[in-house]
């Protein structure tokens, strides 16, 4: 009889016993070893989690900075296509930081292209003699010079690199008939682009190469661009022979010319076609 009373008493105590944190968690089907479903009342832990989670405000600011940067790039880009080379040179000399801002935006735009025209030009140059001297007009980050064993004169409006020559491309500090290849890779910007090509002709040796890569939309007559044949004809009037036009890429066109051995002394006034500015849409 006493044993039965003791057994009933133990059962009543077990039933009234307060569940521990672990037992309660198990009863609710929670995994306390992984932390799933466990409420952590430690304020320091909550603070740590908050710091680790990305802030919505910082994410918003990053997007705003990107938009502002893109807006500045479009503004500078439009300026370069609608002013002369001399005006562009003065523009960047007044505030060289604008040049860095422009090239940061330029790289972002180029990263969306399936193929880079500068890489096509580099591959072509690597198949030529390493003794050829190259003039890279509007070199940007001077990738051609960094990729080649050849002697390369890198020319641009602003220079923070001792290997890049800062100048107006209409007045390159290079000797007449001193280079074998002149390159314009997406750099025929400005209202006086023809003067850049005349300068490229001057510095080239007879038989030297002129390579031009430009955005395809600039040569689409249906949208206000120049007729490619008219552009090519004007360069031939300058004293070049057209060797090849490569339209295979969806984004850009490549023109290959060679400087004629003899200059036409009776060269008539050249009618240069208006190249459509490459302007990016505001978002």
PDB file of N, CA and C in Angstrom, residues 175-225:
ATOM      1  N   UNK A 175      57.287  62.878 -84.697  1.00  0.00           N
ATOM      2  CA  UNK A 175      57.935  63.316 -85.931  1.00  0.00           C
ATOM      3  C   UNK A 175      57.169  62.816 -87.154  1.00  0.00           C
ATOM      4  N   UNK A 176      57.292  63.541 -88.241  1.00  0.00           N
ATOM      5  CA  UNK A 176      56.668  63.139 -89.504  1.00  0.00           C
ATOM      6  C   UNK A 176      57.282  61.834 -90.000  1.00  0.00           C
ATOM      7  N   UNK A 177      56.438  60.939 -90.492  1.00  0.00           N
ATOM      8  CA  UNK A 177      56.857  59.630 -91.033  1.00  0.00           C
ATOM      9  C   UNK A 177      57.711  58.849 -90.034  1.00  0.00           C
ATOM     10  N   UNK A 178      57.227  58.757 -88.790  1.00  0.00           N
ATOM     11  CA  UNK A 178      58.013  58.105 -87.733  1.00  0.00           C
ATOM     12  C   UNK A 178      57.379  56.824 -87.190  1.00  0.00           C
ATOM     13  N   UNK A 179      56.132  56.526 -87.580  1.00  0.00           N
ATOM     14  CA  UNK A 179      55.484  55.336 -87.041  1.00  0.00           C
ATOM     15  C   UNK A 179      54.971  54.447 -88.180  1.00  0.00           C
ATOM     16  N   UNK A 180      54.763  53.170 -87.831  1.00  0.00           N
ATOM     17  CA  UNK A 180      54.313  52.187 -88.829  1.00  0.00           C
ATOM     18  C   UNK A 180      52.808  51.914 -88.761  1.00  0.00           C
ATOM     19  N   UNK A 181      52.216  52.133 -87.584  1.00  0.00           N
ATOM     20  CA  UNK A 181      50.782  51.866 -87.404  1.00  0.00           C
ATOM     21  C   UNK A 181      50.164  52.976 -86.562  1.00  0.00           C
ATOM     22  N   UNK A 182      49.079  53.554 -87.060  1.00  0.00           N
ATOM     23  CA  UNK A 182      48.288  54.514 -86.274  1.00  0.00           C
ATOM     24  C   UNK A 182      46.955  53.856 -85.926  1.00  0.00           C
ATOM     25  N   UNK A 183      46.584  53.952 -84.655  1.00  0.00           N
ATOM     26  CA  UNK A 183      45.370  53.280 -84.176  1.00  0.00           C
ATOM     27  C   UNK A 183      44.404  54.293 -83.565  1.00  0.00           C
ATOM     28  N   UNK A 184      43.136  54.173 -83.951  1.00  0.00           N
ATOM     29  CA  UNK A 184      42.049  54.911 -83.303  1.00  0.00           C
ATOM     30  C   UNK A 184      41.021  53.875 -82.860  1.00  0.00           C
ATOM     31  N   UNK A 185      41.003  53.585 -81.587  1.00  0.00           N
ATOM     32  CA  UNK A 185      40.061  52.589 -81.061  1.00  0.00           C
ATOM     33  C   UNK A 185      38.985  53.312 -80.250  1.00  0.00           C
ATOM     34  N   UNK A 186      37.838  53.533 -80.874  1.00  0.00           N
ATOM     35  CA  UNK A 186      36.715  54.252 -80.265  1.00  0.00           C
ATOM     36  C   UNK A 186      37.130  55.646 -79.814  1.00  0.00           C
ATOM     37  N   UNK A 187      38.010  56.284 -80.573  1.00  0.00           N
ATOM     38  CA  UNK A 187      38.552  57.580 -80.145  1.00  0.00           C
ATOM     39  C   UNK A 187      38.389  58.691 -81.177  1.00  0.00           C
ATOM     40  N   UNK A 188      37.603  58.465 -82.237  1.00  0.00           N
ATOM     41  CA  UNK A 188      37.339  59.540 -83.194  1.00  0.00           C
ATOM     42  C   UNK A 188      36.192  60.398 -82.676  1.00  0.00           C
ATOM     43  N   UNK A 189      36.417  60.973 -81.520  1.00  0.00           N
ATOM     44  CA  UNK A 189      35.414  61.825 -80.890  1.00  0.00           C
ATOM     45  C   UNK A 189      35.753  63.282 -81.225  1.00  0.00           C
ATOM     46  N   UNK A 190      34.777  64.124 -81.149  1.00  0.00           N
ATOM     47  CA  UNK A 190      35.041  65.543 -81.390  1.00  0.00           C
ATOM     48  C   UNK A 190      34.576  65.991 -82.765  1.00  0.00           C
ATOM     49  N   UNK A 191      34.252  67.261 -82.860  1.00  0.00           N
ATOM     50  CA  UNK A 191      33.731  67.820 -84.107  1.00  0.00           C
ATOM     51  C   UNK A 191      34.807  67.944 -85.175  1.00  0.00           C
ATOM     52  N   UNK A 192      36.065  67.920 -84.772  1.00  0.00           N
ATOM     53  CA  UNK A 192      37.173  68.047 -85.729  1.00  0.00           C
ATOM     54  C   UNK A 192      37.938  66.722 -85.867  1.00  0.00           C
ATOM     55  N   UNK A 193      37.205  65.617 -85.899  1.00  0.00           N
ATOM     56  CA  UNK A 193      37.857  64.303 -85.958  1.00  0.00           C
ATOM     57  C   UNK A 193      38.757  64.155 -87.186  1.00  0.00           C
ATOM     58  N   UNK A 194      38.428  64.873 -88.266  1.00  0.00           N
ATOM     59  CA  UNK A 194      39.237  64.771 -89.492  1.00  0.00           C
ATOM     60  C   UNK A 194      40.669  65.243 -89.263  1.00  0.00           C
ATOM     61  N   UNK A 195      40.843  66.209 -88.343  1.00  0.00           N
ATOM     62  CA  UNK A 195      42.197  66.701 -88.064  1.00  0.00           C
ATOM     63  C   UNK A 195      43.042  65.641 -87.352  1.00  0.00           C
ATOM     64  N   UNK A 196      42.386  64.731 -86.618  1.00  0.00           N
ATOM     65  CA  UNK A 196      43.118  63.628 -85.985  1.00  0.00           C
ATOM     66  C   UNK A 196      43.648  62.671 -87.060  1.00  0.00           C
ATOM     67  N   UNK A 197      42.799  62.421 -88.058  1.00  0.00           N
ATOM     68  CA  UNK A 197      43.201  61.514 -89.139  1.00  0.00           C
ATOM     69  C   UNK A 197      44.296  62.141 -90.002  1.00  0.00           C
ATOM     70  N   UNK A 198      44.230  63.437 -90.191  1.00  0.00           N
ATOM     71  CA  UNK A 198      45.302  64.125 -90.924  1.00  0.00           C
ATOM     72  C   UNK A 198      46.618  64.030 -90.166  1.00  0.00           C
ATOM     73  N   UNK A 199      46.550  64.094 -88.840  1.00  0.00           N
ATOM     74  CA  UNK A 199      47.758  63.966 -88.018  1.00  0.00           C
ATOM     75  C   UNK A 199      48.284  62.535 -88.057  1.00  0.00           C
ATOM     76  N   UNK A 200      47.382  61.579 -88.070  1.00  0.00           N
ATOM     77  CA  UNK A 200      47.802  60.174 -88.190  1.00  0.00           C
ATOM     78  C   UNK A 200      48.491  59.945 -89.527  1.00  0.00           C
ATOM     79  N   UNK A 201      47.989  60.575 -90.572  1.00  0.00           N
ATOM     80  CA  UNK A 201      48.618  60.472 -91.899  1.00  0.00           C
ATOM     81  C   UNK A 201      50.022  61.068 -91.860  1.00  0.00           C
ATOM     82  N   UNK A 202      50.165  62.217 -91.209  1.00  0.00           N
ATOM     83  CA  UNK A 202      51.472  62.896 -91.149  1.00  0.00           C
ATOM     84  C   UNK A 202      52.530  62.036 -90.478  1.00  0.00           C
ATOM     85  N   UNK A 203      52.198  61.413 -89.344  1.00  0.00           N
ATOM     86  CA  UNK A 203      53.214  60.688 -88.573  1.00  0.00           C
ATOM     87  C   UNK A 203      53.502  59.297 -89.152  1.00  0.00           C
ATOM     88  N   UNK A 204      52.621  58.806 -90.045  1.00  0.00           N
ATOM     89  CA  UNK A 204      52.815  57.477 -90.626  1.00  0.00           C
ATOM     90  C   UNK A 204      53.886  57.487 -91.726  1.00  0.00           C
ATOM     91  N   UNK A 205      54.627  56.398 -91.775  1.00  0.00           N
ATOM     92  CA  UNK A 205      55.558  56.183 -92.882  1.00  0.00           C
ATOM     93  C   UNK A 205      54.771  55.761 -94.122  1.00  0.00           C
ATOM     94  N   UNK A 206      55.279  56.003 -95.320  1.00  0.00           N
ATOM     95  CA  UNK A 206      54.618  55.466 -96.519  1.00  0.00           C
ATOM     96  C   UNK A 206      54.482  53.944 -96.406  1.00  0.00           C
ATOM     97  N   UNK A 207      53.301  53.434 -96.705  1.00  0.00           N
ATOM     98  CA  UNK A 207      53.052  52.002 -96.549  1.00  0.00           C
ATOM     99  C   UNK A 207      52.590  51.620 -95.162  1.00  0.00           C
ATOM    100  N   UNK A 208      52.507  52.609 -94.250  1.00  0.00           N
ATOM    101  CA  UNK A 208      52.081  52.338 -92.878  1.00  0.00           C
ATOM    102  C   UNK A 208      50.583  52.084 -92.778  1.00  0.00           C
ATOM    103  N   UNK A 209      50.176  51.489 -91.675  1.00  0.00           N
ATOM    104  CA  UNK A 209      48.784  51.078 -91.471  1.00  0.00           C
ATOM    105  C   UNK A 209      48.002  52.094 -90.638  1.00  0.00           C
ATOM    106  N   UNK A 210      46.740  52.254 -90.987  1.00  0.00           N
ATOM    107  CA  UNK A 210      45.792  53.019 -90.187  1.00  0.00           C
ATOM    108  C   UNK A 210      44.649  52.080 -89.810  1.00  0.00           C
ATOM    109  N   UNK A 211      44.455  51.863 -88.504  1.00  0.00           N
ATOM    110  CA  UNK A 211      43.399  50.984 -88.006  1.00  0.00           C
ATOM    111  C   UNK A 211      42.386  51.820 -87.228  1.00  0.00           C
ATOM    112  N   UNK A 212      41.126  51.677 -87.580  1.00  0.00           N
ATOM    113  CA  UNK A 212      40.052  52.433 -86.923  1.00  0.00           C
ATOM    114  C   UNK A 212      38.961  51.468 -86.459  1.00  0.00           C
ATOM    115  N   UNK A 213      38.629  51.525 -85.186  1.00  0.00           N
ATOM    116  CA  UNK A 213      37.488  50.768 -84.639  1.00  0.00           C
ATOM    117  C   UNK A 213      36.484  51.783 -84.122  1.00  0.00           C
ATOM    118  N   UNK A 214      35.242  51.674 -84.590  1.00  0.00           N
ATOM    119  CA  UNK A 214      34.207  52.611 -84.148  1.00  0.00           C
ATOM    120  C   UNK A 214      32.887  51.895 -83.931  1.00  0.00           C
ATOM    121  N   UNK A 215      32.053  52.511 -83.096  1.00  0.00           N
ATOM    122  CA  UNK A 215      30.739  51.952 -82.785  1.00  0.00           C
ATOM    123  C   UNK A 215      29.905  51.888 -84.063  1.00  0.00           C
ATOM    124  N   UNK A 216      29.232  50.777 -84.266  1.00  0.00           N
ATOM    125  CA  UNK A 216      28.491  50.519 -85.501  1.00  0.00           C
ATOM    126  C   UNK A 216      27.386  51.550 -85.750  1.00  0.00           C
ATOM    127  N   UNK A 217      26.750  52.013 -84.677  1.00  0.00           N
ATOM    128  CA  UNK A 217      25.638  52.950 -84.828  1.00  0.00           C
ATOM    129  C   UNK A 217      26.068  54.275 -85.454  1.00  0.00           C
ATOM    130  N   UNK A 218      27.349  54.588 -85.366  1.00  0.00           N
ATOM    131  CA  UNK A 218      27.846  55.840 -85.960  1.00  0.00           C
ATOM    132  C   UNK A 218      27.860  55.761 -87.484  1.00  0.00           C
ATOM    133  N   UNK A 219      27.735  54.543 -88.001  1.00  0.00           N
ATOM    134  CA  UNK A 219      27.767  54.332 -89.454  1.00  0.00           C
ATOM    135  C   UNK A 219      26.481  53.681 -89.946  1.00  0.00           C
ATOM    136  N   UNK A 220      25.394  54.038 -89.310  1.00  0.00           N
ATOM    137  CA  UNK A 220      24.084  53.532 -89.733  1.00  0.00           C
ATOM    138  C   UNK A 220      23.294  54.694 -90.332  1.00  0.00           C
ATOM    139  N   UNK A 221      23.234  54.803 -91.669  1.00  0.00           N
ATOM    140  CA  UNK A 221      22.525  55.917 -92.311  1.00  0.00           C
ATOM    141  C   UNK A 221      21.040  55.965 -91.942  1.00  0.00           C
ATOM    142  N   UNK A 222      20.472  54.842 -91.554  1.00  0.00           N
ATOM    143  CA  UNK A 222      19.049  54.789 -91.208  1.00  0.00           C
ATOM    144  C   UNK A 222      18.731  55.517 -89.901  1.00  0.00           C
ATOM    145  N   UNK A 223      19.747  55.720 -89.070  1.00  0.00           N
ATOM    146  CA  UNK A 223      19.527  56.403 -87.788  1.00  0.00           C
ATOM    147  C   UNK A 223      20.366  57.677 -87.671  1.00  0.00           C
ATOM    148  N   UNK A 224      20.748  58.235 -88.816  1.00  0.00           N
ATOM    149  CA  UNK A 224      21.509  59.487 -88.801  1.00  0.00           C
ATOM    150  C   UNK A 224      23.012  59.316 -88.809  1.00  0.00           C
ATOM    151  N   UNK A 225      23.490  58.102 -88.973  1.00  0.00           N
ATOM    152  CA  UNK A 225      24.925  57.854 -89.019  1.00  0.00           C
ATOM    153  C   UNK A 225      25.498  58.076 -90.412  1.00  0.00           C
TER     154      UNK A 225
END
